Amino acid sequence: MIIPLPHTTTGEINRQIIDSRKEGGAFALGRVMTLVIDATGANADYAIDTANVASREHPCRIIVMAPQDGDENRLDAEIRVGGDAGASEVIVLRPSGEQVNHADTLVTPLLLPDAPIVAWWPAGVPANASETGIGKMAQRRITDTKGEDNPGDTLCTLSANYRHGDTDLAWTRVTRWRALLAAALEQVADRAVSKARIHGDTNSASILLLGAWLQRNLDCEIELTYDDKVAGIQHIVLETPSGEIGIFRPDGHNATLTQPGQPEHVIALPARNLGDCLAEELRRLDADLVYGEVLASYKEYR
């Protein structure tokens, strides 16, 4: 159910939420957090659909800031519940005029009491997320450098302004790659990696972060190569005295793992969708210290 609220106020939105609970039951019970989405420059409906998928694992209140064009100082909104809100309740705020500059003032009255706050920017990485109006109130701040024209420069900016609680979905996308590489390296006699070769899509922030992680942990030479015609990481090879460890994923779905002295293994390694990545980040409300350390060393690695 979608309840439109044209030319409204945050007080009226709260009253409508209470009325909806009375009519439809206590659908807000068990909400574990508030997810605030700054959908400026993004497809708000796509962001909502993604958050709804993640909310099935993490029931939450979702507040979406989706500014609209116009000079009139007004706030339009809608409330989504039931089938239109996954396992959440969704509040979409569409400010215009001067209201656009006061996102924190609009969001604050709608936050769940005594619940953690997570902020997500599905498009447009802020230079300093922790200093934005929404970022200041959040325990966790999720950005995504995937769509940036120059992800290398964006990562440098994120590094310079990093605060505990920051993370980026480009890092989340390589979680399984990191786990597989660590497990494979444990099985070779001599783990001194001299060189790591990574190949994948052009302008991939995930490749840059994975390279920084490998360089920081293995103190090895990093070789990055790219192909405009592929999507995602295609293969990673670690050169060791015992032989090469390789993970090859040419089709974006299944990968072949090669290790010295062992037969090849085919493993499922599908490209992760946005909903899966967001759900993973919502599982933890503490700081991702490994991401912070890798990001801090990124400039030096670069």
Coordinates of C-alpha atoms in Angstrom, one line a residue:
M1 CA 0.0 0.0 0.0
I2 CA 1.3 3.5 -0.9
I3 CA -0.1 6.5 0.9
P4 CA 0.6 9.8 -0.9
L5 CA 1.1 12.9 1.2
P6 CA 1.3 16.0 -1.0
H7 CA 2.5 19.3 0.5
T8 CA 2.9 17.8 4.0
T9 CA 5.0 18.1 7.2
T10 CA 7.0 15.6 9.2
G11 CA 4.4 15.9 11.9
E12 CA 1.6 14.8 9.5
I13 CA 3.8 12.0 8.3
N14 CA 4.2 10.6 11.8
R15 CA 0.5 10.9 12.4
Q16 CA -0.2 9.0 9.2
I17 CA 2.2 6.2 10.2
I18 CA 0.4 5.8 13.6
D19 CA -3.0 5.7 11.8
S20 CA -1.6 3.1 9.4
R21 CA -0.5 0.9 12.3
K22 CA -4.0 1.1 13.8
E23 CA -5.6 0.1 10.5
G24 CA -3.1 -2.6 9.4
G25 CA -1.7 -3.9 12.7
A26 CA 1.7 -3.3 14.3
F27 CA 3.7 -3.8 11.2
A28 CA 6.6 -1.8 12.7
L29 CA 7.4 -4.1 15.5
G30 CA 10.8 -5.7 15.4
R31 CA 12.5 -3.0 13.4
V32 CA 16.2 -3.2 14.2
M33 CA 17.5 0.0 12.6
T34 CA 16.7 3.1 10.5
L35 CA 18.2 3.1 7.0
V36 CA 18.4 6.6 5.5
I37 CA 18.9 6.7 1.8
D38 CA 20.2 9.9 0.1
A39 CA 18.8 9.2 -3.4
T40 CA 19.9 12.5 -4.8
G41 CA 20.9 11.8 -8.5
A42 CA 19.8 8.2 -8.1
N43 CA 16.8 6.2 -9.3
A44 CA 14.8 6.3 -6.0
D45 CA 12.5 3.4 -6.9
Y46 CA 15.5 1.1 -7.7
A47 CA 17.2 2.1 -4.4
I48 CA 13.9 1.4 -2.5
D49 CA 13.6 -2.0 -4.2
T50 CA 17.2 -2.9 -3.3
A51 CA 16.6 -1.8 0.3
N52 CA 13.4 -3.8 0.5
V53 CA 15.4 -6.9 -0.5
A54 CA 18.0 -6.3 2.2
S55 CA 15.2 -5.5 4.7
R56 CA 13.9 -9.1 4.6
E57 CA 17.1 -10.0 6.5
H58 CA 17.2 -6.8 8.5
P59 CA 13.7 -5.4 9.2
C60 CA 14.1 -1.6 9.4
R61 CA 12.4 1.7 8.8
I62 CA 13.6 3.1 5.4
I63 CA 13.7 6.9 4.9
V64 CA 14.4 8.0 1.4
M65 CA 15.5 11.5 0.5
A66 CA 14.5 12.1 -3.2
P67 CA 14.7 15.8 -3.9
Q68 CA 12.4 17.1 -6.7
D69 CA 12.9 20.1 -9.0
G70 CA 11.2 23.3 -8.3
D71 CA 11.7 26.6 -6.4
E72 CA 8.7 26.2 -4.2
N73 CA 9.6 25.5 -0.6
R74 CA 7.5 22.4 0.0
L75 CA 7.6 18.8 1.1
D76 CA 5.8 16.0 -0.7
A77 CA 6.0 12.5 0.7
E78 CA 4.6 9.0 0.6
I79 CA 4.4 6.1 3.0
R80 CA 4.8 2.5 1.7
V81 CA 3.7 -0.4 3.9
G82 CA 2.8 -4.0 3.3
G83 CA 3.8 -5.5 -0.1
D84 CA 5.3 -2.2 -1.2
A85 CA 7.8 -2.1 1.6
G86 CA 9.3 -5.6 1.9
A87 CA 9.9 -6.3 5.6
S88 CA 10.1 -2.6 6.3
E89 CA 8.1 0.6 6.3
V90 CA 9.3 3.1 3.7
I91 CA 9.0 6.9 4.0
V92 CA 9.8 8.7 0.8
L93 CA 10.5 12.4 1.2
R94 CA 10.5 14.6 -1.9
P95 CA 11.6 18.1 -0.8
S96 CA 12.0 21.1 -3.1
G97 CA 13.2 24.6 -2.8
E98 CA 15.0 25.5 0.4
Q99 CA 13.8 22.2 2.0
V100 CA 16.4 20.3 -0.1
N101 CA 19.2 21.9 2.0
H102 CA 17.8 20.6 5.3
A103 CA 17.7 16.8 4.9
D104 CA 18.8 16.2 8.6
T105 CA 16.0 18.4 9.9
L106 CA 13.4 16.5 7.8
V107 CA 14.8 13.0 8.7
T108 CA 15.3 13.5 12.5
P109 CA 11.6 13.5 13.5
L110 CA 11.1 10.3 11.6
L111 CA 13.9 8.2 13.1
L112 CA 13.0 5.1 15.1
P113 CA 13.7 5.8 18.8
D114 CA 16.8 4.1 20.4
A115 CA 17.7 2.3 17.1
P116 CA 20.9 2.5 15.1
I117 CA 21.0 4.6 12.0
V118 CA 22.7 3.6 8.7
A119 CA 23.1 6.0 5.8
W120 CA 23.5 4.9 2.2
W121 CA 24.3 6.9 -0.9
P122 CA 23.4 4.8 -3.9
A123 CA 24.7 7.4 -6.4
G124 CA 27.2 10.2 -6.0
V125 CA 29.9 9.6 -3.4
P126 CA 30.1 12.6 -0.9
A127 CA 33.6 13.9 -0.4
N128 CA 33.2 13.6 3.4
A129 CA 30.2 11.4 4.3
S130 CA 30.6 11.8 8.0
E131 CA 30.3 15.6 7.8
T132 CA 27.0 15.6 5.8
G133 CA 23.8 16.2 7.6
I134 CA 22.7 12.6 7.3
G135 CA 26.2 11.2 7.9
K136 CA 26.6 13.0 11.2
M137 CA 23.6 11.1 12.7
A138 CA 24.6 7.7 11.3
Q139 CA 26.7 4.9 13.0
R140 CA 27.4 3.4 9.6
R141 CA 27.8 5.2 6.3
I142 CA 27.7 3.3 3.0
T143 CA 29.0 4.7 -0.3
D144 CA 29.5 3.1 -3.7
T145 CA 32.4 4.1 -5.9
K146 CA 31.3 1.7 -8.7
G147 CA 29.6 4.4 -10.8
E148 CA 32.3 7.1 -10.4
D149 CA 34.1 8.4 -13.5
N150 CA 37.5 8.2 -11.7
P151 CA 37.3 5.7 -8.9
G152 CA 41.0 6.0 -8.1
D153 CA 40.6 9.7 -7.2
T154 CA 37.4 9.0 -5.3
L155 CA 39.2 6.4 -3.2
C156 CA 41.9 8.9 -2.4
T157 CA 39.3 11.4 -1.2
L158 CA 37.5 8.7 0.8
S159 CA 40.9 7.8 2.3
A160 CA 41.7 11.4 3.3
N161 CA 38.3 11.8 5.0
Y162 CA 37.8 8.3 6.5
R163 CA 36.0 7.9 9.8
H164 CA 35.1 4.8 11.7
G165 CA 31.8 3.6 10.4
D166 CA 32.5 4.4 6.7
T167 CA 32.5 1.6 4.1
D168 CA 32.0 1.2 0.4
L169 CA 30.2 -1.4 -1.6
A170 CA 33.2 -1.7 -4.0
W171 CA 34.9 -3.4 -1.0
T172 CA 31.8 -5.5 -0.2
R173 CA 31.8 -7.0 -3.7
V174 CA 35.2 -8.6 -3.2
T175 CA 34.4 -10.4 0.2
R176 CA 34.3 -13.8 -1.4
W177 CA 37.4 -13.2 -3.5
R178 CA 39.3 -12.3 -0.4
A179 CA 38.0 -15.4 1.5
L180 CA 38.9 -17.8 -1.3
L181 CA 42.4 -16.3 -1.7
A182 CA 43.1 -16.5 2.0
A183 CA 42.0 -20.1 2.2
A184 CA 44.0 -21.1 -0.9
L185 CA 47.1 -19.5 0.4
E186 CA 46.8 -21.4 3.7
Q187 CA 47.3 -24.6 1.7
V188 CA 50.7 -24.0 0.1
A189 CA 54.0 -24.7 1.8
D190 CA 55.7 -21.4 1.0
R191 CA 53.3 -18.5 1.3
A192 CA 55.7 -15.8 0.3
V193 CA 53.8 -14.2 -2.6
S194 CA 56.1 -12.3 -5.0
K195 CA 53.5 -10.9 -7.3
A196 CA 49.7 -10.7 -7.6
R197 CA 48.1 -10.3 -11.0
I198 CA 44.5 -9.0 -11.2
H199 CA 42.5 -8.7 -14.4
G200 CA 39.0 -7.3 -14.9
D201 CA 36.7 -4.4 -16.0
T202 CA 38.0 -0.9 -16.6
N203 CA 37.5 1.7 -13.9
S204 CA 36.8 -0.9 -11.2
A205 CA 37.2 0.4 -7.7
S206 CA 36.9 -3.2 -6.4
I207 CA 40.0 -4.2 -8.3
L208 CA 41.9 -1.2 -6.8
L209 CA 40.8 -2.0 -3.3
L210 CA 41.6 -5.7 -3.7
G211 CA 45.1 -4.8 -5.0
A212 CA 45.6 -2.5 -2.0
W213 CA 44.5 -5.3 0.3
L214 CA 46.9 -7.8 -1.3
Q215 CA 49.8 -5.4 -1.3
R216 CA 49.3 -4.4 2.3
N217 CA 49.0 -8.0 3.6
L218 CA 51.5 -9.8 1.3
D219 CA 54.0 -7.0 0.6
C220 CA 54.2 -8.1 -3.0
E221 CA 54.2 -6.5 -6.5
I222 CA 50.8 -5.8 -7.9
E223 CA 49.9 -6.0 -11.6
L224 CA 46.5 -4.7 -12.6
T225 CA 45.2 -5.1 -16.2
Y226 CA 41.8 -4.2 -17.6
D227 CA 39.4 -5.0 -20.4
D228 CA 36.6 -2.7 -21.6
K229 CA 34.6 -5.7 -22.8
V230 CA 34.2 -7.6 -19.5
A231 CA 32.3 -7.0 -16.3
G232 CA 33.7 -7.6 -12.9
I233 CA 36.9 -9.3 -11.9
Q234 CA 38.0 -12.0 -14.4
H235 CA 41.0 -13.6 -12.7
I236 CA 43.5 -13.3 -9.9
V237 CA 46.9 -15.1 -9.8
L238 CA 49.3 -15.2 -6.9
E239 CA 52.9 -16.2 -7.7
T240 CA 54.5 -18.1 -4.9
P241 CA 57.7 -20.3 -4.7
S242 CA 55.4 -23.3 -4.5
G243 CA 53.7 -22.4 -7.8
E244 CA 50.8 -20.2 -8.9
I245 CA 47.5 -19.9 -7.1
G246 CA 44.7 -18.8 -9.5
I247 CA 41.0 -18.0 -9.5
F248 CA 39.6 -17.7 -13.0
R249 CA 36.0 -16.5 -13.6
P250 CA 35.5 -15.9 -17.3
D251 CA 31.7 -16.2 -17.3
G252 CA 30.9 -14.1 -14.2
H253 CA 29.2 -17.1 -12.5
N254 CA 31.5 -20.0 -11.9
A255 CA 35.2 -19.9 -11.1
T256 CA 38.1 -22.4 -11.5
L257 CA 40.5 -22.6 -8.6
T258 CA 44.0 -23.8 -9.4
Q259 CA 46.6 -24.6 -6.7
P260 CA 50.1 -26.1 -6.7
G261 CA 50.0 -29.9 -6.6
Q262 CA 46.2 -30.1 -6.5
P263 CA 43.5 -30.8 -9.1
E264 CA 41.4 -27.9 -10.4
H265 CA 38.2 -27.1 -8.5
V266 CA 35.1 -25.4 -10.0
I267 CA 33.3 -23.2 -7.5
A268 CA 30.2 -21.0 -7.6
L269 CA 31.3 -17.4 -7.6
P270 CA 28.5 -15.3 -9.1
A271 CA 28.7 -11.6 -9.4
R272 CA 27.0 -10.1 -6.3
N273 CA 23.9 -8.0 -6.8
L274 CA 23.4 -4.7 -5.0
G275 CA 20.8 -6.2 -2.6
D276 CA 23.2 -8.9 -1.4
C277 CA 26.0 -6.3 -0.9
L278 CA 23.7 -3.9 1.0
A279 CA 22.4 -6.8 3.2
E280 CA 26.0 -7.8 4.1
E281 CA 26.8 -4.2 5.2
L282 CA 23.6 -4.0 7.3
R283 CA 24.7 -7.2 9.3
R284 CA 27.3 -5.2 11.1
L285 CA 27.0 -1.9 12.9
D286 CA 30.6 -1.7 14.2
A287 CA 33.4 -0.2 12.1
D288 CA 35.0 -2.3 9.3
L289 CA 38.6 -1.9 10.5
V290 CA 40.1 -3.9 7.7
Y291 CA 38.5 -1.6 5.1
G292 CA 39.7 1.4 7.0
E293 CA 43.3 0.1 7.1
V294 CA 43.2 -0.8 3.4
L295 CA 41.8 2.6 2.5
A296 CA 44.4 4.4 4.6
S297 CA 47.2 2.6 2.8
Y298 CA 45.6 3.1 -0.7
K299 CA 47.5 6.3 -1.5
E300 CA 50.8 4.7 -0.8
Y301 CA 49.9 1.6 -2.8
R302 CA 48.7 3.7 -5.7

